[in-house]
Coordinates of C-alpha atoms and ligand atoms in Angstrom, one line a residue:
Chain J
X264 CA 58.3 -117.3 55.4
X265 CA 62.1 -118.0 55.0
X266 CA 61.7 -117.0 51.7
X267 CA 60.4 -114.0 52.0
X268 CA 63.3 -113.0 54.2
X269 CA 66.1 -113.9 51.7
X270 CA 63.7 -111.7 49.1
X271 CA 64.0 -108.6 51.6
X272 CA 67.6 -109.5 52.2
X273 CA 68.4 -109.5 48.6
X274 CA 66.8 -106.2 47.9
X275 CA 68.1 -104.4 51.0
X276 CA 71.9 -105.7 49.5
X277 CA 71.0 -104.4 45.7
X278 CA 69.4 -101.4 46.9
X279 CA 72.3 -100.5 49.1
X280 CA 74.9 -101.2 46.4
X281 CA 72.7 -98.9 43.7
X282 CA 73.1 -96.1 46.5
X283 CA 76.9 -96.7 46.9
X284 CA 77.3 -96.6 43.3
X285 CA 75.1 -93.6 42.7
X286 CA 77.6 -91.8 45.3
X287 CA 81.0 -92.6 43.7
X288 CA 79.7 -91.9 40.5
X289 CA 79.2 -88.5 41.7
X290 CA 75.6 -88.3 39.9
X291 CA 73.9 -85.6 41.8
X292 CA 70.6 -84.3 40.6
X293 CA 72.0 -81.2 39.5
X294 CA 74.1 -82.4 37.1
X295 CA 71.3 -85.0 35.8
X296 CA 68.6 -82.2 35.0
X297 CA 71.2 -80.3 33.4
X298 CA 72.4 -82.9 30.8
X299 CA 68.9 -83.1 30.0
X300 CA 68.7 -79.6 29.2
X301 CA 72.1 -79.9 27.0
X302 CA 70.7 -83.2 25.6
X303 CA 67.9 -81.5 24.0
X304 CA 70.0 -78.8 22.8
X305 CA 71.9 -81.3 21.0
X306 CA 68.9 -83.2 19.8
X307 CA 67.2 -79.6 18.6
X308 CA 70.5 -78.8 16.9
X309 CA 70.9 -82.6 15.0
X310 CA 67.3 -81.6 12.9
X311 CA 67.5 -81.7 10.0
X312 CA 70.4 -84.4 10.2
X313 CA 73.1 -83.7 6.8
X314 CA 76.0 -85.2 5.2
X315 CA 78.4 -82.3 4.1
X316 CA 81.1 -84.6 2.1
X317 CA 78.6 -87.6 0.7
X318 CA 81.2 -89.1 -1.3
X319 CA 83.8 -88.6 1.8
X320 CA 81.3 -90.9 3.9
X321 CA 80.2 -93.0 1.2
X322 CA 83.7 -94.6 1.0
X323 CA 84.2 -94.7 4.6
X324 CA 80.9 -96.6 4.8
X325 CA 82.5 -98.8 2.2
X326 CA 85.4 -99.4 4.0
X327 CA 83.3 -100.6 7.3
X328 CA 81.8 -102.6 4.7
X329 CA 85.3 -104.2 3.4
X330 CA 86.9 -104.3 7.2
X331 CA 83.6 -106.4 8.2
X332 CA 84.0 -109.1 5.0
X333 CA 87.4 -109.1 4.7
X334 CA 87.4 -109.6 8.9
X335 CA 84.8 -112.3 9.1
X336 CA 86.7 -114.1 5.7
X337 CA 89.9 -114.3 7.1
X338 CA 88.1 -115.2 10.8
X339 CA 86.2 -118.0 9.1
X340 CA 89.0 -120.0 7.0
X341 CA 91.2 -119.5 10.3
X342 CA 88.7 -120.2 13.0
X343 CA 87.9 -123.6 10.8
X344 CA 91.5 -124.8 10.7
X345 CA 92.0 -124.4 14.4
X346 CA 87.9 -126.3 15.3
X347 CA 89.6 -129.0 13.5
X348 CA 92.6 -129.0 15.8
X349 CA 90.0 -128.2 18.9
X350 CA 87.4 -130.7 18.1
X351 CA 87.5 -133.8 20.0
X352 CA 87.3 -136.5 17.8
X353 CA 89.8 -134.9 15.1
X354 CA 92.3 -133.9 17.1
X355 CA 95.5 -135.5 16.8
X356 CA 95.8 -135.3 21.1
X357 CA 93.0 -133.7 23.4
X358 CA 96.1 -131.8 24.5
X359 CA 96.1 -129.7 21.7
X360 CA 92.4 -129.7 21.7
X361 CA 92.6 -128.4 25.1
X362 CA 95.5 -125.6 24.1
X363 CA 93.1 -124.2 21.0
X364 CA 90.3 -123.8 22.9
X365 CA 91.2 -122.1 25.5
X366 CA 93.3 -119.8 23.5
X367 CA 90.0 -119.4 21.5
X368 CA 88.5 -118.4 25.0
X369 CA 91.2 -116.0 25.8
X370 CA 90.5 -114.5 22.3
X371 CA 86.7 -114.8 23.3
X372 CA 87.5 -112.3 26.7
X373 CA 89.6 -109.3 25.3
X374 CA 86.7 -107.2 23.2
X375 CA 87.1 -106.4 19.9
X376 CA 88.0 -102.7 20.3
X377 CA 90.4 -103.4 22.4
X378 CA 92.0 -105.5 19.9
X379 CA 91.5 -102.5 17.5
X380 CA 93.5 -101.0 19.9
X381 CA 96.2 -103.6 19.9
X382 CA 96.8 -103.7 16.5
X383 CA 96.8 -100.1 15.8
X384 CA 99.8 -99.6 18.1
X385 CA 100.8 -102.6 16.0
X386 CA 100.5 -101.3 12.7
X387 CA 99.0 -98.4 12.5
X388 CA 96.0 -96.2 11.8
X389 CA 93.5 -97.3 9.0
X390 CA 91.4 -100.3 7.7
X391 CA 94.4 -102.9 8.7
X392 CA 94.0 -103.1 12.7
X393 CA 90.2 -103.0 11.8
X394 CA 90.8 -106.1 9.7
X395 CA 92.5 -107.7 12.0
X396 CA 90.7 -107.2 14.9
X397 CA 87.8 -108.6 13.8
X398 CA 89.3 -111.4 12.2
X399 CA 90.8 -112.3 15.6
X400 CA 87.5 -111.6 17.7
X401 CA 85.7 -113.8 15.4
X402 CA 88.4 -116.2 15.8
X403 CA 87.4 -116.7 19.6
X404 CA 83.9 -117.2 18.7
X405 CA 83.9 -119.6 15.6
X406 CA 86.1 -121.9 16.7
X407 CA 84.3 -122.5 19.6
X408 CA 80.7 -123.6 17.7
X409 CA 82.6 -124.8 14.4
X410 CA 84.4 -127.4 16.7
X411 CA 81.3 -128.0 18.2
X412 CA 79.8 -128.5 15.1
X413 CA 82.4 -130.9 14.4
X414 CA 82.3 -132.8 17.5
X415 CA 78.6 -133.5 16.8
X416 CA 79.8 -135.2 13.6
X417 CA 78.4 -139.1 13.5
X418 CA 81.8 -140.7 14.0
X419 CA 80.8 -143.1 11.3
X420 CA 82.0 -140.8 8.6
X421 CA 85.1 -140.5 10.0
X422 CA 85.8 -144.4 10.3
X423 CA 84.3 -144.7 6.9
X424 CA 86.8 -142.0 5.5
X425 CA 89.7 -143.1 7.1
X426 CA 89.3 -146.5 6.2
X427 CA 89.6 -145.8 2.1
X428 CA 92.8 -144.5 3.6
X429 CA 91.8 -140.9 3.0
X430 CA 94.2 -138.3 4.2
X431 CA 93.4 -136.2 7.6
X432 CA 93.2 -133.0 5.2
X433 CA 91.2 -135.6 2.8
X434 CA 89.1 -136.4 5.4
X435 CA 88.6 -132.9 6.7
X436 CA 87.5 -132.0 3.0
X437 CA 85.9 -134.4 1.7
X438 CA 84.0 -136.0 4.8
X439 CA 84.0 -133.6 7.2
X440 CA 83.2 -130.2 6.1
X441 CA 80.0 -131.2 3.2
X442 CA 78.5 -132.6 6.7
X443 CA 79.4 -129.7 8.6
X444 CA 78.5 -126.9 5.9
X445 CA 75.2 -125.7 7.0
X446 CA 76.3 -125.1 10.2
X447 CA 79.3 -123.6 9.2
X448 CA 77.3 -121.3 6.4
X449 CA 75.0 -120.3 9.3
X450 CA 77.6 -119.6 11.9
X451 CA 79.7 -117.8 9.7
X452 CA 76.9 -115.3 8.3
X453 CA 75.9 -114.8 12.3
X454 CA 79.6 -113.7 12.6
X455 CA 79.5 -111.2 9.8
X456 CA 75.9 -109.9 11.2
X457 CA 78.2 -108.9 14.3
X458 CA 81.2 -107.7 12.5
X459 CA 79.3 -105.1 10.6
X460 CA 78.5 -103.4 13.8
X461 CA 81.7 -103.9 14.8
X462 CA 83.6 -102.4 11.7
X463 CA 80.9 -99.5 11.7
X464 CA 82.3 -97.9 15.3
X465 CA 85.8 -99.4 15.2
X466 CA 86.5 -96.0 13.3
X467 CA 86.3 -94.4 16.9
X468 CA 89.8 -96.0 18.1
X469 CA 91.3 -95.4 14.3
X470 CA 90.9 -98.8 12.8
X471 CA 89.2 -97.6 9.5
X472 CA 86.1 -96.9 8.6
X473 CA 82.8 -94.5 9.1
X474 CA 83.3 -95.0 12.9
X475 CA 85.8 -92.2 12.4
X476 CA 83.8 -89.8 10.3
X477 CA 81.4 -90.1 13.5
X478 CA 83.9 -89.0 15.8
X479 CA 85.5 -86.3 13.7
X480 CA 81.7 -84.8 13.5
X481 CA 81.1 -84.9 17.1
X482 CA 84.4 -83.3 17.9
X483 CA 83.9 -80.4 15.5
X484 CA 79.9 -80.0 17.4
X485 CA 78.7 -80.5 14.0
X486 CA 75.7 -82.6 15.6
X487 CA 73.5 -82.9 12.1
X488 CA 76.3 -84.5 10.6
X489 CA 76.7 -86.6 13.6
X490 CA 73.0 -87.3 12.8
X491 CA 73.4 -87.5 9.0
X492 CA 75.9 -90.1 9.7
X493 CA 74.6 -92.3 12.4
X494 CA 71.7 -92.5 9.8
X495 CA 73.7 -94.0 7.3
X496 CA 75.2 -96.5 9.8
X497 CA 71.6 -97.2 10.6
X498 CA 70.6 -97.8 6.9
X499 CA 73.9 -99.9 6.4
X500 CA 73.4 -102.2 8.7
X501 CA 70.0 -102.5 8.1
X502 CA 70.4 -103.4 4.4
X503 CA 73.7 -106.3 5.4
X504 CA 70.8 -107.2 7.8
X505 CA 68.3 -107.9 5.3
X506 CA 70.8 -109.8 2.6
X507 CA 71.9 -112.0 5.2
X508 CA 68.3 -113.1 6.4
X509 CA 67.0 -113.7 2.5
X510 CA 70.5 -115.8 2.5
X511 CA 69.4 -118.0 5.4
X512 CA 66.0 -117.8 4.5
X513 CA 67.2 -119.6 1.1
X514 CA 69.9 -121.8 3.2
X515 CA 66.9 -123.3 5.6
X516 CA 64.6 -123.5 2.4
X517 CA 67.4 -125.8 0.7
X518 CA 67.8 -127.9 4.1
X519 CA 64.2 -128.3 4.8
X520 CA 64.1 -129.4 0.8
X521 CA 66.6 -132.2 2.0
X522 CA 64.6 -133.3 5.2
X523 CA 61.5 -133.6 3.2
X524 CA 63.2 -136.4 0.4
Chain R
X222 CA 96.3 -174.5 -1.1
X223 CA 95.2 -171.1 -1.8
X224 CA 96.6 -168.1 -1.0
X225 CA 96.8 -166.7 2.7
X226 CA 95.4 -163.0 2.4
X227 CA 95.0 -162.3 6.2
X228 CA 97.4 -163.9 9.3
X229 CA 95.8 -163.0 12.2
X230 CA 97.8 -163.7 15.2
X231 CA 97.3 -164.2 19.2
X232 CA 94.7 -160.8 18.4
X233 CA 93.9 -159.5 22.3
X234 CA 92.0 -157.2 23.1
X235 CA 91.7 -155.5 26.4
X236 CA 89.7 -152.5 27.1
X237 CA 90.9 -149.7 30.2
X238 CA 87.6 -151.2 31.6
X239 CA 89.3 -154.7 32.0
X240 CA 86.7 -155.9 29.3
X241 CA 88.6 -158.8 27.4
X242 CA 86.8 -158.3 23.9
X243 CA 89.4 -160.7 22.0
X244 CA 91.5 -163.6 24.0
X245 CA 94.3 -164.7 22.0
X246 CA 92.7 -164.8 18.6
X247 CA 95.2 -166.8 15.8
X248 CA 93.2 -167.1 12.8
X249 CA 94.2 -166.9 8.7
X250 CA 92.2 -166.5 5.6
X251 CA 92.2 -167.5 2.0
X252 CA 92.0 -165.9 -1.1
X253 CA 88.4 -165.3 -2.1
X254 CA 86.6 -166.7 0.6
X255 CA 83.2 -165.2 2.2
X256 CA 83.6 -165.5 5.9
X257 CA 80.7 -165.0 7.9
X258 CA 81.6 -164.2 11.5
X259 CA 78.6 -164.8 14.2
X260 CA 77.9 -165.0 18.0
X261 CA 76.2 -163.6 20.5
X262 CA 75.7 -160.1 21.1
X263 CA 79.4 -158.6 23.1
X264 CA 81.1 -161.7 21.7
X265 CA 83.7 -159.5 20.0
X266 CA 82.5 -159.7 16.7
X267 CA 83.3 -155.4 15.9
X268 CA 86.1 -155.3 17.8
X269 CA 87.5 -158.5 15.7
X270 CA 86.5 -157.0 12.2
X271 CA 87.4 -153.4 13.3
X272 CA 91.2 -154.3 14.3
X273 CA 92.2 -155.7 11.2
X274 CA 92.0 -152.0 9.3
X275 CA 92.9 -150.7 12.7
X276 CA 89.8 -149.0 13.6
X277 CA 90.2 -150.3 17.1
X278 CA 93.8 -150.8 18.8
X279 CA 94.5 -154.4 19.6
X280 CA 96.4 -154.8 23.1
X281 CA 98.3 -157.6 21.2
X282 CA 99.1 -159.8 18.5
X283 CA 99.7 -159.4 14.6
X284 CA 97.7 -159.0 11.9
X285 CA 99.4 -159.3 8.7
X286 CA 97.7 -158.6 5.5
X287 CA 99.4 -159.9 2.1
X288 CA 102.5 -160.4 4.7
X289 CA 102.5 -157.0 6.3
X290 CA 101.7 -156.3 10.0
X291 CA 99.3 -153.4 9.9
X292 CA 100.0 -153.1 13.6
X293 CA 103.4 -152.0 12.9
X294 CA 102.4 -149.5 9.9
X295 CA 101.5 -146.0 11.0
X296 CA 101.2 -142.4 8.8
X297 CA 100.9 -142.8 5.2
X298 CA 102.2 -146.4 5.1
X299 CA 99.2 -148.0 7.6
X300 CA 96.8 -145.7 4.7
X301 CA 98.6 -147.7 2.1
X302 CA 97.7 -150.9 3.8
X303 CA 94.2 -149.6 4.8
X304 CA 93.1 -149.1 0.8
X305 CA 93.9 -152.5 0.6
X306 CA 91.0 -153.4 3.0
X307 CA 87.2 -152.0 2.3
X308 CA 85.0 -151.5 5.2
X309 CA 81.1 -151.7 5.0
X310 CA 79.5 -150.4 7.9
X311 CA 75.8 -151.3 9.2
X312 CA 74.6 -147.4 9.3
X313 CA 76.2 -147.0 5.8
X314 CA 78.5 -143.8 6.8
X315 CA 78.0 -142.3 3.7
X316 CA 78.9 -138.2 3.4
X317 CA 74.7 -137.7 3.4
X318 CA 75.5 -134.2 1.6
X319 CA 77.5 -135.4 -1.3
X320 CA 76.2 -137.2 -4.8
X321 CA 76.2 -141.0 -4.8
X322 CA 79.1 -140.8 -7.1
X323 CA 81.1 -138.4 -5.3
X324 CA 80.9 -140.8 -2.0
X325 CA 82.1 -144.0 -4.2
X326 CA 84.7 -141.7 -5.7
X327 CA 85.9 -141.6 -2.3
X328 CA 86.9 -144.6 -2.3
X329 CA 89.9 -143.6 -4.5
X330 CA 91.0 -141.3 -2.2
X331 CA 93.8 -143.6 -0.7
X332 CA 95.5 -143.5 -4.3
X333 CA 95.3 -139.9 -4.9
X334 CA 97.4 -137.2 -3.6
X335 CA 96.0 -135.3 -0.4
X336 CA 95.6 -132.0 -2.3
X337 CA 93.7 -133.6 -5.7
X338 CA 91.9 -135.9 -3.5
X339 CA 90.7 -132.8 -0.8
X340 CA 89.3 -130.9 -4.2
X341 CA 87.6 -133.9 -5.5
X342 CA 89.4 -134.1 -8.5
X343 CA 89.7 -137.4 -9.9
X344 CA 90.9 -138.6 -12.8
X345 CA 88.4 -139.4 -16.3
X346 CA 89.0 -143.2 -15.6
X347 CA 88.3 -143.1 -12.3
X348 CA 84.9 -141.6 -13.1
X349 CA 84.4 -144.1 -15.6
X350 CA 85.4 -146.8 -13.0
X351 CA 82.8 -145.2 -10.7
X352 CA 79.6 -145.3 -12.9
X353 CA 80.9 -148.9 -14.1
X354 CA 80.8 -149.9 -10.3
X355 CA 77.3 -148.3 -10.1
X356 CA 75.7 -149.8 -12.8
X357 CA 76.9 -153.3 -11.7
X358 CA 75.6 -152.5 -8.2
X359 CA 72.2 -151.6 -10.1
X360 CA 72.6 -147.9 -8.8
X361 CA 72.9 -146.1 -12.4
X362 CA 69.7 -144.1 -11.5
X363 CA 70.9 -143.1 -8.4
X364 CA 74.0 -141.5 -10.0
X365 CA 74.1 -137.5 -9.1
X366 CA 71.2 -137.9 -5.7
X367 CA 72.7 -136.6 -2.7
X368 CA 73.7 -140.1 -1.0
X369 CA 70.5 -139.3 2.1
X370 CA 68.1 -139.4 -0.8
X371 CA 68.1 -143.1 -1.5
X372 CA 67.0 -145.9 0.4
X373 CA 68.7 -148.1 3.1
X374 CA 69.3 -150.5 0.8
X375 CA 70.5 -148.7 -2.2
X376 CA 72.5 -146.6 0.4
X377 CA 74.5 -149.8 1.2
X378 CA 74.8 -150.7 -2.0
X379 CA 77.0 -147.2 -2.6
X380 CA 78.7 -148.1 0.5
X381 CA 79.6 -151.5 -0.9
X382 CA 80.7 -149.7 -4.3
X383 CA 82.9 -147.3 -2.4
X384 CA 84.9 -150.1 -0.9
X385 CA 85.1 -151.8 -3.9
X386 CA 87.0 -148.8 -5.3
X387 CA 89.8 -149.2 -3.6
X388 CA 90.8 -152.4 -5.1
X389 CA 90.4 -154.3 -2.0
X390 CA 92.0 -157.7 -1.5
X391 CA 89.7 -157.9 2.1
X392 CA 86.7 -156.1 2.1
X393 CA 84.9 -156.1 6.4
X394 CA 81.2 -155.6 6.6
X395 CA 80.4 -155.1 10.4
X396 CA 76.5 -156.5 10.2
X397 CA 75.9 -154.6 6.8
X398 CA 72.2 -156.3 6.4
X399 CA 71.0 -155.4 10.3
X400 CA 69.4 -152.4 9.4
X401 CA 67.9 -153.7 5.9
X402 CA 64.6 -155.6 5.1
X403 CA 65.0 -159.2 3.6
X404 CA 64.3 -158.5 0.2
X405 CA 67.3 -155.6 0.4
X406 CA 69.6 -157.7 2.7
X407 CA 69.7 -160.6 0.3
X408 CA 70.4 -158.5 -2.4
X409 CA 73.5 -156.4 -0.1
X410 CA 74.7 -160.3 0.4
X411 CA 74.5 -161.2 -3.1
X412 CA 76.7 -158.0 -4.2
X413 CA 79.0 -158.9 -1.7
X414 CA 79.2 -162.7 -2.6
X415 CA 79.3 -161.9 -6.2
X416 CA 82.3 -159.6 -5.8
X417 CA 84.2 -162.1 -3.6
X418 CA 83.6 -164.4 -5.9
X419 CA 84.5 -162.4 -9.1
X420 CA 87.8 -160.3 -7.9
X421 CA 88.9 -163.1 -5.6
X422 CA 88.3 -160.7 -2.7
X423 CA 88.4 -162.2 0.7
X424 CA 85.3 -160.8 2.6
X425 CA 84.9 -161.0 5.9
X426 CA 81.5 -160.3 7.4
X427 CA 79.7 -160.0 10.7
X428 CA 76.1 -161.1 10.8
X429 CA 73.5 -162.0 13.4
X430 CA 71.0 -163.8 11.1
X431 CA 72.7 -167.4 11.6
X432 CA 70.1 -168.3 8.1
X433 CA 72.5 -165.6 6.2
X434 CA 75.6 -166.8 7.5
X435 CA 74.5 -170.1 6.1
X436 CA 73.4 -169.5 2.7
X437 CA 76.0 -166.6 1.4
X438 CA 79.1 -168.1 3.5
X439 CA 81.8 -170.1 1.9
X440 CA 83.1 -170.2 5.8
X441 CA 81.4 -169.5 9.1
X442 CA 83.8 -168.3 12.3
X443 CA 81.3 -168.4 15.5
X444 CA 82.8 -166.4 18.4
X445 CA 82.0 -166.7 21.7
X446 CA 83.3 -164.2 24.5
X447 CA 86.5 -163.1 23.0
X448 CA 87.3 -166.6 21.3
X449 CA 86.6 -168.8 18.5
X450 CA 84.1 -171.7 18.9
X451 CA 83.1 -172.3 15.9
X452 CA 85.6 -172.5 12.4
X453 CA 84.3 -174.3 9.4
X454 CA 82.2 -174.7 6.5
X455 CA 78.4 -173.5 6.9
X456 CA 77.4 -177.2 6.4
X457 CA 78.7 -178.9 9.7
X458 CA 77.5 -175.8 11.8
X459 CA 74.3 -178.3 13.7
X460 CA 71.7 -177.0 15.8
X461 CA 73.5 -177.9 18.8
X462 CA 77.4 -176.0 18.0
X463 CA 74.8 -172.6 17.6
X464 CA 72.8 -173.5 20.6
X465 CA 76.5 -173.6 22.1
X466 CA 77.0 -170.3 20.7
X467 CA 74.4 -168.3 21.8
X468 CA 74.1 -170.4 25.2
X469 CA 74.7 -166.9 27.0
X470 CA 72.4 -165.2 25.0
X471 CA 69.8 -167.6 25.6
X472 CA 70.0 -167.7 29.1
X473 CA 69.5 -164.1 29.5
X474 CA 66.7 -164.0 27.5
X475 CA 65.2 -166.7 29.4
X476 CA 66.1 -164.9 32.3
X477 CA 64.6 -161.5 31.1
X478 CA 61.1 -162.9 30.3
Ligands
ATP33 N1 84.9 -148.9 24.2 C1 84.7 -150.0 24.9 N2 85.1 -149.9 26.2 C2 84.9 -151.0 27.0 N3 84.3 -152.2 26.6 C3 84.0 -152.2 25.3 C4 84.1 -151.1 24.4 N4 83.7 -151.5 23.2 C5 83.2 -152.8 23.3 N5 83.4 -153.2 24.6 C6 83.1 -154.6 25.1 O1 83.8 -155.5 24.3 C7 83.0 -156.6 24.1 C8 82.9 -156.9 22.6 O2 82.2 -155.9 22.0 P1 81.8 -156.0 20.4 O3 81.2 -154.7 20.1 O4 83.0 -156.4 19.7 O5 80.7 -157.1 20.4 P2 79.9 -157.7 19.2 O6 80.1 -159.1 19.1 O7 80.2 -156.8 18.0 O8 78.4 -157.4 19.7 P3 77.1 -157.0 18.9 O9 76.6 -158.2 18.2 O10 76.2 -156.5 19.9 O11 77.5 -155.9 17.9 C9 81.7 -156.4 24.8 O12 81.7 -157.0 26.1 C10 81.6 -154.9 24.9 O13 80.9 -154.5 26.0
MG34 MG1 79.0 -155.5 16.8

């Protein structure tokens, strides 16, 4: 019976909060049915979907393409120096392990066009800020689950490493990261899943790549080539997508080889 | 008398828990000797074998090793002194990923610089030095495996070859055989007494099969909550100094059942 009543008094609260929204959103019916009708214009005017400068958006694609490796490479050799500072056991003080990870969770709040944003006031239009942003958004998240991975490193090893008196960066090389790698391998091509969708709209703010050729499209009404275009983002993605699932697919099949022997 | 290899002195050990694991341990050791160290469970056996490389902090005392007080070393001169002292651990801690080689080659990674030794680059003789070390441990076969693809045993075995490459004058074996079936264990113990006995190594090793102790020890230590009971050769250890020994032990296995 009480039950019931906090159900009801849930509701009531969501349903009243949906109404307030509606109201200073300013939705009124009107407008809704009419987007609909401008909607369909738009879709009726998209078919067939073209491409007017193929090479023009063949090399923008590219460049998504470059922005999203070069971002996730520089994110990945960066995110793995600091897990090693923010890991617990290889920290030199849990004061600094403290320190990286919560910068890495600062990193982890601001979005990644926002950091787009950032560094184009920074350094300008083109592939750079793009770079960049990703490479710092990707920050926030890898170190976060390579220092995890790390943490969840038998401390064993480390003993046994330090005690041949093997160097910290020694130790990080040689004892650390051959334990560590198919986490890292898997984490890391996760990261680069996300950054291609990333690098394809990051065009939008200016940071490079086919994001842009979208916008300019859209601005000039020319909705088949917004089509065209969104199609090729489609069948970009879709083909990273595929690569990096044979790659795991080969990764789990050489790890499940290992758990077998 | 022989050489002293290993001063221990008033070695105390408290924990923030108030757990006294060591009381005032003074203690030295001779050239080439095999030291079994045994007791009851909690005794203090680890943290005794792990402070002398400095695993574990001592609260207090000195250890010196060929003169020099580890406890006073830190940075690159305590890994100086830390080569000098091979450690054999009872769940192997081998890097499971890497070739049986390239784990004993680790073992040379105290003498080479930090960038060569992060890269894996070693030198030709130290390769050569590697397989030599493998086929004397009977490992030849095992060569190029990843180090999780062999056996307990043989896995000790590279364990016991990676210490060796660093030229140890002490090599510390916290229980290497507990994990190991008899046939493997006395062949660990045999490798470890042979390469006392041949390179004038001083090992050091904790066991809890008193039988072991017995047969491969030039020396027994018997430690009882945080303090030597027992110091002497294997042969006057009677039935009634390890019933001493393992007096708590006993009782709270009597009490258990
Ligand atoms: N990190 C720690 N914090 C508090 N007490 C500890 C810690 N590590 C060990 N001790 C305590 O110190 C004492 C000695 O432990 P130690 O591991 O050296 O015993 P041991 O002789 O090796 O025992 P075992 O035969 O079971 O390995 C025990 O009472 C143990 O509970
Ligand atoms: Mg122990």
């Amino acid at each position: 019976m009480k039950k019931n009543i906090k159900v009801w008094l849930v509701a009531g609260v969501a349903f009243l909060l949906f109404i307030l929204s509606l109201a200073q959103l300013g939705l009124s019916r009107e407008r809704l049915s009419a987007a609909y009708d401008r909607g369909m214009v738009i879709v009726d005017s998209m078919i067939p979907p073209s491409v007017s400068n193929p090479s023009n958006v063949a090399t923008a694609a590219l460049e998504s393409l470059h922005v999203a490796v070069l971002g996730t490479l520089f994110g990945v050799v960066f995110s793995l120096i600091l897990a090693v500072f923010a890991a617990r056991n290889l920290t030199p003080h849990f004061t600094v392990s403290v320190a990286v990870k919560s910068f890495a969770a600062f990193v982890r709040a601001v979005p990644a066009l926002i950091w787009a944003i950032l560094f184009i006031i920074a350094v300008g239009l083109g592939p750079t800020p793009g770079i960049l942003a990703l490479a710092v958004n990707s920050i926030g998240m890898l170190v976060k689950v390579y220092a995890e991975a790390i943490e969840e490193i038998d401390i064993g090893i480390v003993e046994a490493m330090k005690s041949t008196g093997a160097s910290p960066m020694q130790l990080v090389f040689q004892g650390v990261l051959p334990t560590m790698m198919s986490a890292l391998v898997s984490w890391s091509i996760f990261r680069f899943d996300i950054n291609i969708r990333y690098a394809a709209i990051l065009g939008i703010v200016g940071a490079g790549g086919i994001g842009w050729e979208l916008v300019r499209a859209s601005r000039m009404a020319a909705y088949s080539e917004v089509m065209g275009i969104t199609l090729v983002i489609f069948f970009m993605i879709l083909v990273v997508e595929n690569v990096t699932r044979l790659l795991k697919k080969r990764l789990d099949l050489a790890s499940m080889e290992t758990v077998r022997s | 008398m022989a050489e002293k290899v290993l001063e221990i002195k008033n070695l105390t050990k408290k924990f923030p828990d108030g757990t006294v694991a060591l009381n005032d341990i003074s203690v030295s050791f001779e050239k080439g000797d095999l030291i079994a160290v045994i007791g009851p469970s909690g005794a203090g056996k680890s943290t005794f074998l792990r402070s002398i490389n400095r695993l574990q902090e001592p609260t207090f005392g000195e250890i010196l090793i060929e003169g020099k007080d580890i406890l006073k070393t830190k940075g690159s001169s305590l890994r100086k002194l830390r080569r000098k002292v091979g450690m054999v651990f009872q769940g192997y801690n081998l890097i499971k990923r890497s070739s049986v080689l390239q784990n004993v080659l680790h073992g040379r990674l105290g003498y080479s610089s930090s960038i060569k030794g992060s890269l894996g680059m070693f030198s030709q003789q130290e390769r050569k030095r590697a397989l030599e070390v493998l086929i004397r441990m009977g490992l030849e076969e095992q060569t190029l495996k990843r180090a999780d693809e062999c056996s307990g045993g043989q896995q000790q075995r590279v364990g016991i070859a990676r210490a060796m490459m660093q030229d140890p004058v002490i090599l510390l074996a916290d229980e290497p055989i507990a994990s190991l079936d008899p046939a493997s264990s006395a062949r660990v113990m045999n490798y470890i007494k042979i390469m006392s006995q041949e390179q004038g190594i001083t090992a050091i090793v904790n066991l809890h099969q008193v039988d072991y102790a017995k047969s491969f020890a030039t020396r027994i230590i018997g430690i009882r909550a945080g303090e030597i009971m027992y110091d002497g050769p294997p042969h006057l250890l009677s039935e009634h100094i390890i019933k001493d020994l393992y007096q708590d032990q006993y009782a709270e296995e009597a009490r258990a059942q």
